[in-house]
Coordinates of C-alpha atoms in Angstrom, one line a residue:
M1 CA -14.5 20.5 7.3
G2 CA -15.8 18.2 4.6
W3 CA -14.5 14.9 3.5
F4 CA -10.9 15.9 3.5
G5 CA -11.1 17.3 7.1
D6 CA -12.7 14.1 8.2
L7 CA -10.1 12.0 6.5
C8 CA -7.1 13.7 8.0
S9 CA -8.4 14.7 11.4
G10 CA -6.6 13.2 14.4
I11 CA -3.4 12.5 12.6
G12 CA 0.0 14.2 12.8
S13 CA 0.7 17.5 11.2
A14 CA 3.2 16.1 8.8
I15 CA 0.8 13.5 7.5
S16 CA -2.0 16.0 7.4
S17 CA 0.2 18.3 5.3
A18 CA 1.0 15.3 3.0
C19 CA -2.7 14.6 2.7
S20 CA -3.2 18.3 1.7
A21 CA -0.4 18.0 -1.0
V22 CA -2.1 14.9 -2.4
V23 CA -5.5 16.4 -2.5
G24 CA -4.0 19.5 -4.2
A25 CA -2.7 17.3 -7.0
V26 CA -6.2 15.8 -7.7
K27 CA -6.1 17.0 -11.3
S28 CA -2.9 15.0 -11.9
L29 CA -3.8 12.0 -9.8
G30 CA -7.5 11.6 -10.3
S31 CA -10.1 11.2 -7.5
A32 CA -9.7 7.4 -7.1
L33 CA -5.9 7.5 -6.6
V34 CA -6.3 10.5 -4.3
S35 CA -8.7 8.6 -2.1
G36 CA -6.5 5.6 -1.9
V37 CA -3.3 7.6 -1.2
T38 CA -4.8 9.7 1.6
G39 CA -6.2 6.6 3.1
I40 CA -2.7 5.1 3.1
L41 CA -1.3 8.2 4.7
K42 CA -3.8 8.1 7.4
V43 CA -3.3 4.5 8.5
A44 CA 0.3 3.8 7.4
G45 CA 2.0 7.2 7.0
S46 CA 4.4 6.6 9.8
C47 CA 5.8 3.4 8.4
L48 CA 5.9 4.2 4.6
G49 CA 9.7 3.9 4.8
V50 CA 9.2 0.2 5.6
I51 CA 6.3 -0.3 3.1
S52 CA 7.8 1.3 0.1
P53 CA 10.5 -1.2 -0.7
I54 CA 8.0 -4.0 -0.1
A55 CA 5.5 -2.5 -2.5
H56 CA 8.3 -2.0 -5.1
A57 CA 9.4 -5.7 -4.8
I58 CA 5.8 -6.8 -5.2
G59 CA 5.3 -4.6 -8.3
V60 CA 8.5 -6.0 -9.8
A61 CA 7.3 -9.6 -9.2
L62 CA 3.9 -8.8 -10.8
G63 CA 5.6 -7.1 -13.7
F64 CA 4.3 -3.5 -13.6
F65 CA 7.4 -2.0 -11.9
K66 CA 11.0 -2.3 -13.1
K67 CA 13.9 -3.0 -10.7
E68 CA 15.3 0.4 -11.3
D69 CA 12.0 2.2 -10.6
N70 CA 11.9 4.4 -7.5
L71 CA 8.5 4.8 -5.9
D72 CA 9.2 8.3 -4.6
E73 CA 10.1 9.4 -8.1
L74 CA 7.1 7.7 -9.6
G75 CA 4.9 9.4 -7.0
Y76 CA 6.5 12.8 -7.9
R77 CA 5.9 12.2 -11.6
A78 CA 2.3 11.1 -10.9
M79 CA 1.6 14.3 -8.9
N80 CA 2.9 16.3 -11.8
S81 CA 1.3 14.3 -14.6
D82 CA -1.0 15.7 -17.3
K83 CA -2.9 12.5 -17.3
T84 CA -4.5 10.4 -14.5
I85 CA -4.3 6.7 -14.0
E86 CA -7.9 6.5 -15.0
E87 CA -7.1 7.5 -18.5
F88 CA -5.0 4.4 -19.2
D89 CA -6.0 0.8 -20.0
S90 CA -3.5 -0.6 -17.5
T91 CA -1.3 0.4 -14.6
E92 CA 1.7 -0.6 -16.6
A93 CA 0.8 1.8 -19.4
Y94 CA 0.3 4.5 -16.8
I95 CA 3.7 3.9 -15.3
N96 CA 5.3 3.9 -18.8
H97 CA 3.7 7.3 -19.3
L98 CA 5.1 8.6 -16.0
R99 CA 8.6 7.3 -16.9
E100 CA 8.7 8.6 -20.5
N101 CA 6.5 11.7 -20.6
V102 CA 6.6 13.3 -17.2
K103 CA 9.8 15.2 -16.4
L104 CA 11.5 14.7 -13.1
D105 CA 12.8 18.0 -12.0
R106 CA 15.7 16.7 -10.0
A107 CA 16.4 20.0 -8.2
K108 CA 12.8 20.3 -7.0
F109 CA 12.6 16.7 -6.1
N110 CA 15.8 16.8 -4.0
S111 CA 14.7 20.0 -2.3
M112 CA 11.2 18.7 -1.2
N113 CA 10.3 19.0 2.5
D114 CA 9.4 16.0 4.5
E115 CA 5.7 16.3 3.9
E116 CA 6.1 16.5 0.2
K117 CA 8.4 13.5 0.2
L118 CA 5.8 11.6 2.3
A119 CA 3.1 12.5 -0.3
C120 CA 5.2 11.2 -3.1
R121 CA 6.1 8.0 -1.3
A122 CA 2.4 7.3 -0.4
T123 CA 1.5 8.0 -4.1
G124 CA 4.0 5.3 -5.2
V125 CA 2.4 2.8 -2.8
G126 CA -1.1 3.9 -4.0
I127 CA 0.0 3.1 -7.6
T128 CA 1.1 -0.3 -6.3
S129 CA -2.3 -1.0 -5.0
H130 CA -3.8 -0.3 -8.4
G131 CA -1.3 -2.7 -10.0
I132 CA -2.0 -5.4 -7.5
K133 CA -5.7 -5.1 -8.1
E134 CA -5.2 -5.3 -11.9
K135 CA -2.9 -8.3 -11.7
T136 CA -4.6 -10.4 -9.0
G137 CA -8.2 -9.1 -8.8
V138 CA -7.7 -8.2 -5.1
D139 CA -8.5 -4.8 -3.6
V140 CA -5.8 -3.7 -1.3
P141 CA -7.2 -1.5 1.5
P142 CA -5.0 1.1 3.2
E143 CA -5.3 -0.9 6.5
F144 CA -3.5 -3.8 4.9
W145 CA -0.5 -1.7 4.1
G146 CA -0.6 -0.6 7.8
E147 CA -0.3 -4.2 8.9
V148 CA 2.5 -4.8 6.4
G149 CA 4.4 -1.9 7.8
R150 CA 3.7 -2.7 11.4
H151 CA 4.9 -6.3 11.2
E152 CA 7.5 -5.6 8.5
F153 CA 6.4 -8.5 6.4
S154 CA 8.6 -9.5 3.5
A155 CA 7.4 -9.0 -0.1
D156 CA 7.0 -12.8 -0.3
M157 CA 5.0 -13.0 2.9
T158 CA 2.8 -10.1 1.8
M159 CA 2.1 -11.8 -1.5
K160 CA 1.2 -15.0 0.3
I161 CA -1.3 -13.1 2.4
I162 CA -2.8 -11.5 -0.7
D163 CA -3.1 -14.9 -2.4
A164 CA -4.6 -16.5 0.7
F165 CA -7.4 -13.9 0.7
K166 CA -7.8 -13.8 -3.1
A167 CA -10.7 -16.2 -3.4
G168 CA -13.3 -13.9 -1.8
N169 CA -11.5 -10.6 -2.5
N170 CA -11.6 -10.0 1.2
L171 CA -8.1 -8.8 2.1
S172 CA -9.7 -6.4 4.5
D173 CA -10.6 -9.4 6.7
F174 CA -6.8 -9.9 7.3
S175 CA -6.5 -6.6 9.1
G176 CA -9.9 -7.0 10.6
Y177 CA -8.9 -10.3 12.1
L178 CA -5.6 -9.0 13.5
Q179 CA -7.3 -6.0 15.0
N180 CA -10.5 -7.8 16.1
D181 CA -12.4 -5.1 14.3
G182 CA -16.0 -6.0 13.5
L183 CA -15.7 -9.3 11.6
A184 CA -18.7 -11.6 11.7
L185 CA -18.0 -14.9 13.4
E186 CA -17.8 -16.9 10.2
A187 CA -15.5 -14.5 8.6
K188 CA -13.3 -14.3 11.7
I189 CA -13.0 -18.1 11.8
A190 CA -12.1 -18.2 8.1
A191 CA -9.6 -15.4 8.4
G192 CA -8.0 -17.0 11.5
D193 CA -7.5 -20.3 9.7
K194 CA -5.8 -18.5 6.8
V195 CA -3.5 -16.5 9.0
R196 CA -2.5 -19.6 11.0
A197 CA -1.8 -21.5 7.7
I198 CA 0.4 -18.7 6.4
V199 CA 2.4 -18.5 9.7
A200 CA 2.8 -22.3 9.7
A201 CA 4.0 -22.4 6.1
E202 CA 6.5 -19.6 6.9
N203 CA 7.7 -21.4 10.0
P204 CA 7.6 -25.2 9.3
K205 CA 9.5 -26.0 12.4
L206 CA 6.8 -24.6 14.7
D207 CA 4.2 -27.0 16.1
S208 CA 0.5 -26.0 16.2
N209 CA 0.8 -24.4 19.7
A210 CA 3.8 -22.3 18.7
V211 CA 1.9 -21.2 15.5
A212 CA -1.1 -20.2 17.6
G213 CA 1.2 -18.3 19.9
A214 CA 2.8 -16.5 17.0
V215 CA -0.6 -15.5 15.7
Q216 CA -1.6 -14.2 19.1
D217 CA 1.5 -12.1 19.2
M218 CA 0.7 -10.6 15.8
C219 CA -2.8 -9.8 17.0
A220 CA -1.6 -8.2 20.2
A221 CA 0.8 -6.0 18.2
S222 CA -1.9 -4.9 15.8
R223 CA -4.4 -4.2 18.5
K224 CA -1.8 -2.1 20.4
G225 CA -1.6 0.1 17.3

């Protein structure tokens, strides 16, 4: 089956079809963006409706999206672009290219099936990951978006998590901690301290026991899947 089959095996047919659509647009998207977007579909495809507005708000706050941007439309444009994100000096320049030089065929866009819409939305979130990396230096793994969607974090909360894990560029430790997935003891302790600090800052009326309970609830939800 190759790398694509391995990537999309075990997931729903709609998400698998969306993966196929993204891979089919590799000449427009570029291999790096295709890899990120298919990863997002695999771990967060079912909650992209929650994730997309959060990603958009983060992009607006960081300055590479405009308030009027629509991530589904940008994803559509990206999948039909004559240039990939790798051909631009910045994510912002790439997005400007999509807005100004890639036509949005409104009739085709409005008549897309669910799988095509999902592919476009995931591509918009994938572009967001590139922008966050460029602006903050933090790699945003697909698993992180899965946690954002699962817990329905606000854009502000999501940025606080990114900032908390910025120093070591180890945002993957956030999802690793919540899911109890393979972190070394030292990394697990450090991640737990950061998560508790974030929850305490977001809920100043909670005492330490209540904060610990809230974190345990988050972990339980993440481990349930």
